[in-house]
């Protein structure tokens, strides 16, 4: 079992970016340009490594390898993005890896690209990349090529050596459990559970009892063996169930117009553990967006656009308008899910304004709304 924190350290220590790994300060999958750049690197690394895993490390400064972290990124639909645009898509996995020096809401992202035989290429165009384009990796550069590159197996031995040096140990597991329970979350009633005498999951959150069911907010859930953060959210609430073989996380999102008092089930994630030392994670989308009267929603939509226009012009907002800003991201999301097709782009375009707003919960709401939309509409 690979300790992903060790793996990231070993990748960064190996050398600069190479034909089997890349590093990024952050990913931007909100725009077509950002998606195109991500897909280009997936395609290139996959074609350059037909016999071994390749990796992208997210949350690292390019010039000095400084680990600065990035936001927790929910990967449950990211494979859909790759499948939508690449022919012969590789299987990929995005994992969120906590580091001791980072704030609790920051992690390092690790994209693992599995080996495969067939050459990947773009089945349809995106941004400036035309349909049919093939990319491969030459040194630290992802470049287009006219024909499928010859199979290259020179990285296999190096990558296997790095992975073997990143294997987990009992010491790493114990240190991880103690750190989670006694240091990072000792004020949030942390718990742990051992599955199949091998896997250890730790979780913590603020409990709330509603109609004989316990929900947790400010939730942090980690698979300690691999140093992977399975779930983190400052806003949403979750319920947790488990037995000898399974650990099930059901996520709820607070939504509403002018309030967030109604909770809607968003997604269920089940981690199933097996006796042979393997585990499997499956996600199931549960979200049914609330529907509203279109005439009323049109009025609210225009009012939100008016608020954003005032921010754009630098107009001072009243105290009531400042309070209304908290609901702008979720309201634009609701409008989009009710058929206002341009509402999503309006939300994306407003990112700099929301990020600069005095109340930090406004930008936090933006990130949560985009996360929900990303889950539902990866191939748009």
Short mmCIF file of C-alpha atoms in Angstrom, two decimals:
data_model
loop_
_atom_site.label_atom_id
_atom_site.label_comp_id
_atom_site.label_asym_id
_atom_site.label_seq_id
_atom_site.Cartn_x
_atom_site.Cartn_y
_atom_site.Cartn_z
CA UNK A 1 0.00 0.00 0.00
CA UNK A 2 1.47 3.32 -1.11
CA UNK A 3 1.66 6.27 1.27
CA UNK A 4 0.67 9.10 -1.08
CA UNK A 5 2.41 11.78 0.97
CA UNK A 6 5.69 9.89 0.67
CA UNK A 7 5.06 9.35 -3.03
CA UNK A 8 4.63 13.09 -3.62
CA UNK A 9 7.82 13.85 -1.69
CA UNK A 10 9.74 11.23 -3.68
CA UNK A 11 8.43 12.55 -6.99
CA UNK A 12 9.44 16.10 -6.10
CA UNK A 13 12.86 14.94 -4.88
CA UNK A 14 13.54 12.81 -7.96
CA UNK A 15 14.12 15.63 -10.40
CA UNK A 16 12.37 18.45 -12.15
CA UNK A 17 9.26 17.72 -14.20
CA UNK A 18 9.90 14.76 -16.47
CA UNK A 19 8.29 12.46 -18.98
CA UNK A 20 6.44 10.61 -16.18
CA UNK A 21 5.30 13.45 -13.92
CA UNK A 22 4.23 17.07 -14.04
CA UNK A 23 3.52 19.64 -11.32
CA UNK A 24 1.03 22.47 -11.20
CA UNK A 25 0.31 25.37 -8.87
CA UNK A 26 -3.40 24.68 -9.33
CA UNK A 27 -5.95 23.27 -11.76
CA UNK A 28 -8.63 25.42 -13.32
CA UNK A 29 -11.49 23.29 -14.60
CA UNK A 30 -14.01 26.15 -14.58
CA UNK A 31 -13.04 27.25 -18.10
CA UNK A 32 -12.53 25.56 -21.47
CA UNK A 33 -8.93 26.77 -21.50
CA UNK A 34 -8.25 25.20 -18.11
CA UNK A 35 -9.90 21.93 -19.11
CA UNK A 36 -7.90 21.88 -22.37
CA UNK A 37 -4.58 22.31 -20.54
CA UNK A 38 -5.43 19.54 -18.08
CA UNK A 39 -6.52 17.14 -20.85
CA UNK A 40 -3.38 17.93 -22.86
CA UNK A 41 -1.14 16.82 -20.00
CA UNK A 42 -3.24 13.70 -19.33
CA UNK A 43 -3.00 12.73 -22.99
CA UNK A 44 0.75 13.42 -23.18
CA UNK A 45 1.70 11.59 -19.98
CA UNK A 46 -0.48 8.62 -20.88
CA UNK A 47 1.10 8.25 -24.33
CA UNK A 48 4.63 8.66 -22.94
CA UNK A 49 4.13 5.96 -20.28
CA UNK A 50 2.37 2.90 -21.74
CA UNK A 51 3.78 0.51 -19.13
CA UNK A 52 3.86 2.48 -15.87
CA UNK A 53 1.87 5.00 -13.87
CA UNK A 54 2.45 8.69 -14.49
CA UNK A 55 1.56 11.56 -12.16
CA UNK A 56 0.53 15.20 -11.88
CA UNK A 57 1.17 16.92 -8.52
CA UNK A 58 -1.11 19.92 -7.83
CA UNK A 59 -0.35 22.60 -5.24
CA UNK A 60 3.39 23.01 -5.78
CA UNK A 61 5.27 26.11 -6.91
CA UNK A 62 6.98 25.40 -10.21
CA UNK A 63 10.22 27.28 -9.63
CA UNK A 64 11.25 25.96 -6.20
CA UNK A 65 9.02 22.93 -5.40
CA UNK A 66 7.50 24.81 -2.46
CA UNK A 67 4.43 22.90 -1.24
CA UNK A 68 1.71 25.56 -0.97
CA UNK A 69 -1.37 23.34 -1.38
CA UNK A 70 -4.68 23.83 -3.15
CA UNK A 71 -8.36 23.49 -2.28
CA UNK A 72 -9.85 20.06 -1.62
CA UNK A 73 -10.97 18.80 -5.03
CA UNK A 74 -13.76 16.26 -5.41
CA UNK A 75 -12.69 13.91 -8.20
CA UNK A 76 -15.85 11.82 -8.50
CA UNK A 77 -16.67 13.05 -12.03
CA UNK A 78 -13.23 13.94 -13.37
CA UNK A 79 -12.98 10.66 -15.27
CA UNK A 80 -16.09 11.74 -17.19
CA UNK A 81 -14.20 14.80 -18.45
CA UNK A 82 -11.35 12.64 -19.74
CA UNK A 83 -13.74 10.14 -21.32
CA UNK A 84 -15.69 12.92 -23.05
CA UNK A 85 -12.71 14.38 -24.90
CA UNK A 86 -10.10 11.62 -25.31
CA UNK A 87 -10.27 8.53 -27.49
CA UNK A 88 -8.69 5.55 -25.66
CA UNK A 89 -8.82 7.51 -22.38
CA UNK A 90 -6.57 6.34 -19.56
CA UNK A 91 -8.01 5.59 -16.15
CA UNK A 92 -7.13 8.40 -13.78
CA UNK A 93 -7.54 9.05 -10.08
CA UNK A 94 -7.42 12.37 -8.23
CA UNK A 95 -6.54 12.17 -4.54
CA UNK A 96 -6.30 14.88 -1.89
CA UNK A 97 -3.21 14.48 0.29
CA UNK A 98 -2.85 16.47 3.57
CA UNK A 99 0.57 17.86 4.55
CA UNK A 100 1.45 18.91 8.12
CA UNK A 101 2.57 22.43 7.21
CA UNK A 102 -0.60 23.31 5.27
CA UNK A 103 -3.81 24.90 6.64
CA UNK A 104 -6.53 22.32 7.30
CA UNK A 105 -8.51 23.44 4.25
CA UNK A 106 -5.54 22.95 1.90
CA UNK A 107 -4.15 19.73 0.44
CA UNK A 108 -1.80 18.60 -2.31
CA UNK A 109 -3.58 17.01 -5.26
CA UNK A 110 -2.20 13.84 -6.79
CA UNK A 111 -3.42 12.74 -10.23
CA UNK A 112 -2.48 9.14 -11.02
CA UNK A 113 -2.65 8.16 -14.70
CA UNK A 114 -2.78 4.40 -15.20
CA UNK A 115 -0.84 2.71 -18.02
CA UNK A 116 -2.62 1.46 -21.15
CA UNK A 117 -1.77 0.06 -24.58
CA UNK A 118 -3.62 2.25 -27.09
CA UNK A 119 -2.60 5.79 -28.03
CA UNK A 120 -4.82 8.55 -26.64
CA UNK A 121 -5.94 11.42 -28.87
CA UNK A 122 -8.63 14.10 -28.83
CA UNK A 123 -11.93 12.73 -30.08
CA UNK A 124 -13.31 16.28 -30.24
CA UNK A 125 -11.79 19.72 -30.08
CA UNK A 126 -11.67 21.98 -27.04
CA UNK A 127 -10.40 25.57 -26.80
CA UNK A 128 -7.43 25.74 -29.26
CA UNK A 129 -6.88 21.96 -29.49
CA UNK A 130 -8.45 20.50 -32.66
CA UNK A 131 -10.06 17.09 -32.94
CA UNK A 132 -7.60 14.30 -33.64
CA UNK A 133 -4.61 15.92 -31.91
CA UNK A 134 -2.08 13.56 -30.29
CA UNK A 135 0.18 14.72 -27.46
CA UNK A 136 3.24 13.08 -25.96
CA UNK A 137 5.79 14.04 -23.35
CA UNK A 138 9.33 15.12 -24.25
CA UNK A 139 11.24 15.89 -21.06
CA UNK A 140 9.06 18.34 -19.13
CA UNK A 141 7.03 19.46 -22.16
CA UNK A 142 3.70 18.15 -23.46
CA UNK A 143 3.88 18.56 -27.25
CA UNK A 144 1.61 17.68 -30.19
CA UNK A 145 2.82 15.08 -32.70
CA UNK A 146 1.58 14.14 -36.15
CA UNK A 147 1.51 10.38 -35.62
CA UNK A 148 1.30 8.05 -32.65
CA UNK A 149 4.63 8.10 -30.78
CA UNK A 150 6.62 4.84 -30.56
CA UNK A 151 6.12 2.88 -27.36
CA UNK A 152 8.69 3.95 -24.79
CA UNK A 153 9.34 1.83 -21.70
CA UNK A 154 12.38 3.68 -20.32
CA UNK A 155 10.50 5.12 -17.32
CA UNK A 156 9.17 1.84 -15.95
CA UNK A 157 12.09 0.92 -13.73
CA UNK A 158 12.42 4.45 -12.32
CA UNK A 159 8.70 4.79 -11.51
CA UNK A 160 8.54 1.34 -9.87
CA UNK A 161 11.53 2.27 -7.72
CA UNK A 162 9.88 5.54 -6.61
CA UNK A 163 6.63 3.72 -5.79
CA UNK A 164 8.42 0.99 -3.84
CA UNK A 165 10.20 3.63 -1.77
CA UNK A 166 6.79 5.13 -0.94
CA UNK A 167 5.27 2.04 0.69
CA UNK A 168 3.38 2.57 3.91
CA UNK A 169 4.51 1.23 7.28
CA UNK A 170 2.90 0.58 10.67
CA UNK A 171 4.85 3.56 11.99
CA UNK A 172 3.40 5.91 9.38
CA UNK A 173 -0.11 4.64 10.11
CA UNK A 174 0.20 5.04 13.88
CA UNK A 175 1.72 8.51 13.52
CA UNK A 176 -1.16 9.48 11.21
CA UNK A 177 -3.86 8.27 13.62
CA UNK A 178 -2.25 9.97 16.63
CA UNK A 179 -1.81 13.24 14.72
CA UNK A 180 -5.45 13.20 13.53
CA UNK A 181 -6.92 12.31 16.94
CA UNK A 182 -4.69 14.28 19.32
CA UNK A 183 -3.47 17.26 17.34
CA UNK A 184 -5.55 18.31 14.35
CA UNK A 185 -9.08 17.46 15.55
CA UNK A 186 -9.03 16.93 19.28
CA UNK A 187 -11.78 19.57 19.75
CA UNK A 188 -14.20 17.85 17.31
CA UNK A 189 -14.79 14.41 18.89
CA UNK A 190 -12.56 12.52 16.42
CA UNK A 191 -13.14 8.81 15.82
CA UNK A 192 -11.42 5.97 14.01
CA UNK A 193 -12.35 2.54 12.71
CA UNK A 194 -10.19 -0.36 11.53
CA UNK A 195 -11.44 -2.38 8.55
CA UNK A 196 -10.21 -5.88 7.66
CA UNK A 197 -7.42 -5.54 10.26
CA UNK A 198 -5.58 -3.33 7.78
CA UNK A 199 -7.35 -0.11 6.78
CA UNK A 200 -7.82 2.78 9.20
CA UNK A 201 -10.32 5.57 8.60
CA UNK A 202 -10.38 8.60 10.90
CA UNK A 203 -13.13 11.20 10.87
CA UNK A 204 -14.15 14.29 12.81
CA UNK A 205 -16.88 16.90 12.64
CA UNK A 206 -19.39 18.94 14.59
CA UNK A 207 -22.40 16.72 15.33
CA UNK A 208 -26.02 17.82 15.03
CA UNK A 209 -29.02 15.62 15.82
CA UNK A 210 -32.09 16.01 13.57
CA UNK A 211 -35.06 13.61 13.78
CA UNK A 212 -33.12 10.66 15.21
CA UNK A 213 -30.28 11.07 12.71
CA UNK A 214 -26.83 12.55 13.35
CA UNK A 215 -25.26 14.90 10.83
CA UNK A 216 -21.73 16.24 10.84
CA UNK A 217 -20.52 19.63 9.63
CA UNK A 218 -16.94 20.93 9.18
CA UNK A 219 -16.17 17.33 8.29
CA UNK A 220 -12.72 15.82 7.72
CA UNK A 221 -12.43 12.13 6.74
CA UNK A 222 -9.10 10.45 5.97
CA UNK A 223 -7.84 7.03 4.92
CA UNK A 224 -4.76 7.06 7.11
CA UNK A 225 -2.89 4.18 5.46
CA UNK A 226 -2.50 6.13 2.23
CA UNK A 227 -2.54 9.64 3.76
CA UNK A 228 -5.53 10.51 1.57
CA UNK A 229 -8.29 12.92 2.55
CA UNK A 230 -11.55 11.26 1.47
CA UNK A 231 -13.82 14.20 2.27
CA UNK A 232 -13.53 17.77 3.48
CA UNK A 233 -16.11 20.54 3.56
CA UNK A 234 -16.58 23.69 5.59
CA UNK A 235 -20.22 24.13 4.54
CA UNK A 236 -21.99 20.88 3.70
CA UNK A 237 -23.31 18.33 6.15
CA UNK A 238 -22.84 14.59 5.94
CA UNK A 239 -24.15 11.44 7.52
CA UNK A 240 -21.85 8.47 8.12
CA UNK A 241 -22.73 4.80 8.25
CA UNK A 242 -20.44 1.78 8.43
CA UNK A 243 -20.28 -1.94 9.05
CA UNK A 244 -17.47 -4.52 8.92
CA UNK A 245 -16.99 -4.11 5.17
CA UNK A 246 -18.18 -0.62 4.24
CA UNK A 247 -17.85 3.04 5.14
CA UNK A 248 -20.61 5.18 3.58
CA UNK A 249 -20.61 8.99 3.36
CA UNK A 250 -23.82 10.75 2.29
CA UNK A 251 -23.37 14.44 1.57
CA UNK A 252 -26.09 17.09 1.86
CA UNK A 253 -26.03 20.68 0.56
CA UNK A 254 -27.92 23.62 2.10
CA UNK A 255 -29.84 25.49 -0.60
CA UNK A 256 -32.60 28.03 -0.84
CA UNK A 257 -33.52 31.47 -2.12
CA UNK A 258 -32.56 34.15 0.43
CA UNK A 259 -31.68 31.39 2.91
CA UNK A 260 -30.02 27.97 3.13
CA UNK A 261 -32.42 26.20 5.44
CA UNK A 262 -33.34 23.28 3.17
CA UNK A 263 -30.95 20.35 2.87
CA UNK A 264 -30.73 18.27 -0.30
CA UNK A 265 -28.84 14.97 -0.62
CA UNK A 266 -26.00 15.54 -3.09
CA UNK A 267 -23.91 12.38 -3.37
CA UNK A 268 -23.24 9.09 -1.65
CA UNK A 269 -19.71 7.70 -1.51
CA UNK A 270 -19.15 4.09 -0.46
CA UNK A 271 -15.73 2.70 0.41
CA UNK A 272 -15.82 -1.10 0.38
CA UNK A 273 -12.95 -3.09 1.89
CA UNK A 274 -11.95 -6.62 0.88
CA UNK A 275 -10.11 -9.41 2.65
CA UNK A 276 -7.38 -9.48 -0.01
CA UNK A 277 -6.04 -6.04 0.97
CA UNK A 278 -7.86 -3.99 -1.66
CA UNK A 279 -10.58 -1.39 -1.41
CA UNK A 280 -12.98 0.17 -3.88
CA UNK A 281 -14.65 3.58 -3.86
CA UNK A 282 -17.97 4.06 -5.65
CA UNK A 283 -19.95 7.29 -5.89
CA UNK A 284 -23.63 7.75 -6.65
CA UNK A 285 -25.19 11.10 -7.49
CA UNK A 286 -28.38 11.79 -5.52
CA UNK A 287 -28.98 15.46 -6.27
CA UNK A 288 -32.38 16.63 -7.51
CA UNK A 289 -32.19 20.45 -7.74
CA UNK A 290 -35.12 22.43 -6.33
CA UNK A 291 -37.48 23.89 -8.93
CA UNK A 292 -39.00 27.35 -8.59
CA UNK A 293 -41.54 29.55 -10.33
CA UNK A 294 -39.75 30.88 -13.41
CA UNK A 295 -41.22 34.39 -13.22
CA UNK A 296 -40.13 34.78 -9.60
CA UNK A 297 -36.72 33.32 -10.39
CA UNK A 298 -36.25 35.68 -13.31
CA UNK A 299 -36.75 38.64 -10.97
CA UNK A 300 -34.25 37.24 -8.44
CA UNK A 301 -31.76 36.44 -11.23
CA UNK A 302 -31.81 40.04 -12.48
CA UNK A 303 -31.40 41.34 -8.94
CA UNK A 304 -28.27 39.20 -8.51
CA UNK A 305 -26.82 40.41 -11.82
CA UNK A 306 -27.49 43.98 -10.67
CA UNK A 307 -25.48 43.33 -7.49
CA UNK A 308 -22.56 41.97 -9.51
CA UNK A 309 -22.74 44.97 -11.86
CA UNK A 310 -22.45 47.32 -8.86
CA UNK A 311 -19.40 45.43 -7.64
CA UNK A 312 -17.87 45.61 -11.10
CA UNK A 313 -18.33 49.40 -11.17
CA UNK A 314 -16.98 49.82 -7.63
CA UNK A 315 -20.32 51.13 -6.30
CA UNK A 316 -20.64 50.98 -2.51
CA UNK A 317 -23.22 48.41 -1.44
CA UNK A 318 -25.77 48.99 1.28
CA UNK A 319 -25.72 46.76 4.36
CA UNK A 320 -28.71 44.79 3.02
CA UNK A 321 -26.98 44.31 -0.33
CA UNK A 322 -23.84 43.09 1.44
CA UNK A 323 -25.93 40.48 3.25
CA UNK A 324 -27.56 39.47 -0.03
CA UNK A 325 -24.11 38.81 -1.56
CA UNK A 326 -23.81 35.67 0.59
CA UNK A 327 -26.53 34.03 -1.50
CA UNK A 328 -25.39 35.13 -4.97
CA UNK A 329 -23.34 31.99 -5.82
CA UNK A 330 -25.99 29.48 -4.75
CA UNK A 331 -28.78 31.54 -6.33
CA UNK A 332 -27.00 31.69 -9.70
CA UNK A 333 -26.45 27.95 -9.46
CA UNK A 334 -30.16 27.38 -8.76
CA UNK A 335 -31.03 29.62 -11.73
CA UNK A 336 -28.76 27.58 -13.99
CA UNK A 337 -30.32 24.33 -12.80
CA UNK A 338 -33.75 25.84 -13.52
CA UNK A 339 -32.98 26.55 -17.16
CA UNK A 340 -31.17 29.92 -17.10
CA UNK A 341 -28.37 28.72 -19.39
CA UNK A 342 -26.12 31.77 -19.07
CA UNK A 343 -26.23 31.79 -15.26
CA UNK A 344 -23.29 29.39 -14.92
CA UNK A 345 -21.04 31.55 -17.10
CA UNK A 346 -22.13 34.64 -15.16
CA UNK A 347 -21.04 32.86 -11.99
CA UNK A 348 -17.68 31.86 -13.48
CA UNK A 349 -17.07 35.40 -14.75
CA UNK A 350 -17.82 36.81 -11.29
CA UNK A 351 -15.07 34.79 -9.60
CA UNK A 352 -12.59 37.71 -9.20
CA UNK A 353 -15.32 39.92 -7.70
CA UNK A 354 -16.48 37.25 -5.27
CA UNK A 355 -12.93 36.37 -4.26
CA UNK A 356 -12.15 40.02 -3.46
CA UNK A 357 -15.34 40.58 -1.47
CA UNK A 358 -14.89 41.52 2.20
CA UNK A 359 -16.93 38.61 3.54
CA UNK A 360 -14.89 35.40 2.88
CA UNK A 361 -18.02 33.21 3.03
CA UNK A 362 -19.10 34.68 -0.34
CA UNK A 363 -16.09 33.19 -2.14
CA UNK A 364 -16.44 29.99 -0.16
CA UNK A 365 -20.01 29.80 -1.46
CA UNK A 366 -18.70 30.26 -5.00
CA UNK A 367 -16.34 27.31 -4.65
CA UNK A 368 -19.08 25.10 -3.21
CA UNK A 369 -21.50 26.02 -6.01
CA UNK A 370 -18.89 25.31 -8.69
CA UNK A 371 -18.11 21.99 -7.02
CA UNK A 372 -21.75 20.92 -7.30
CA UNK A 373 -21.97 22.04 -10.93
CA UNK A 374 -18.71 20.26 -11.75
CA UNK A 375 -20.11 17.03 -10.35
CA UNK A 376 -23.20 17.28 -12.55
CA UNK A 377 -21.87 18.74 -15.79
CA UNK A 378 -18.26 17.70 -16.38
CA UNK A 379 -18.60 17.38 -20.15
CA UNK A 380 -20.37 20.68 -20.82
#
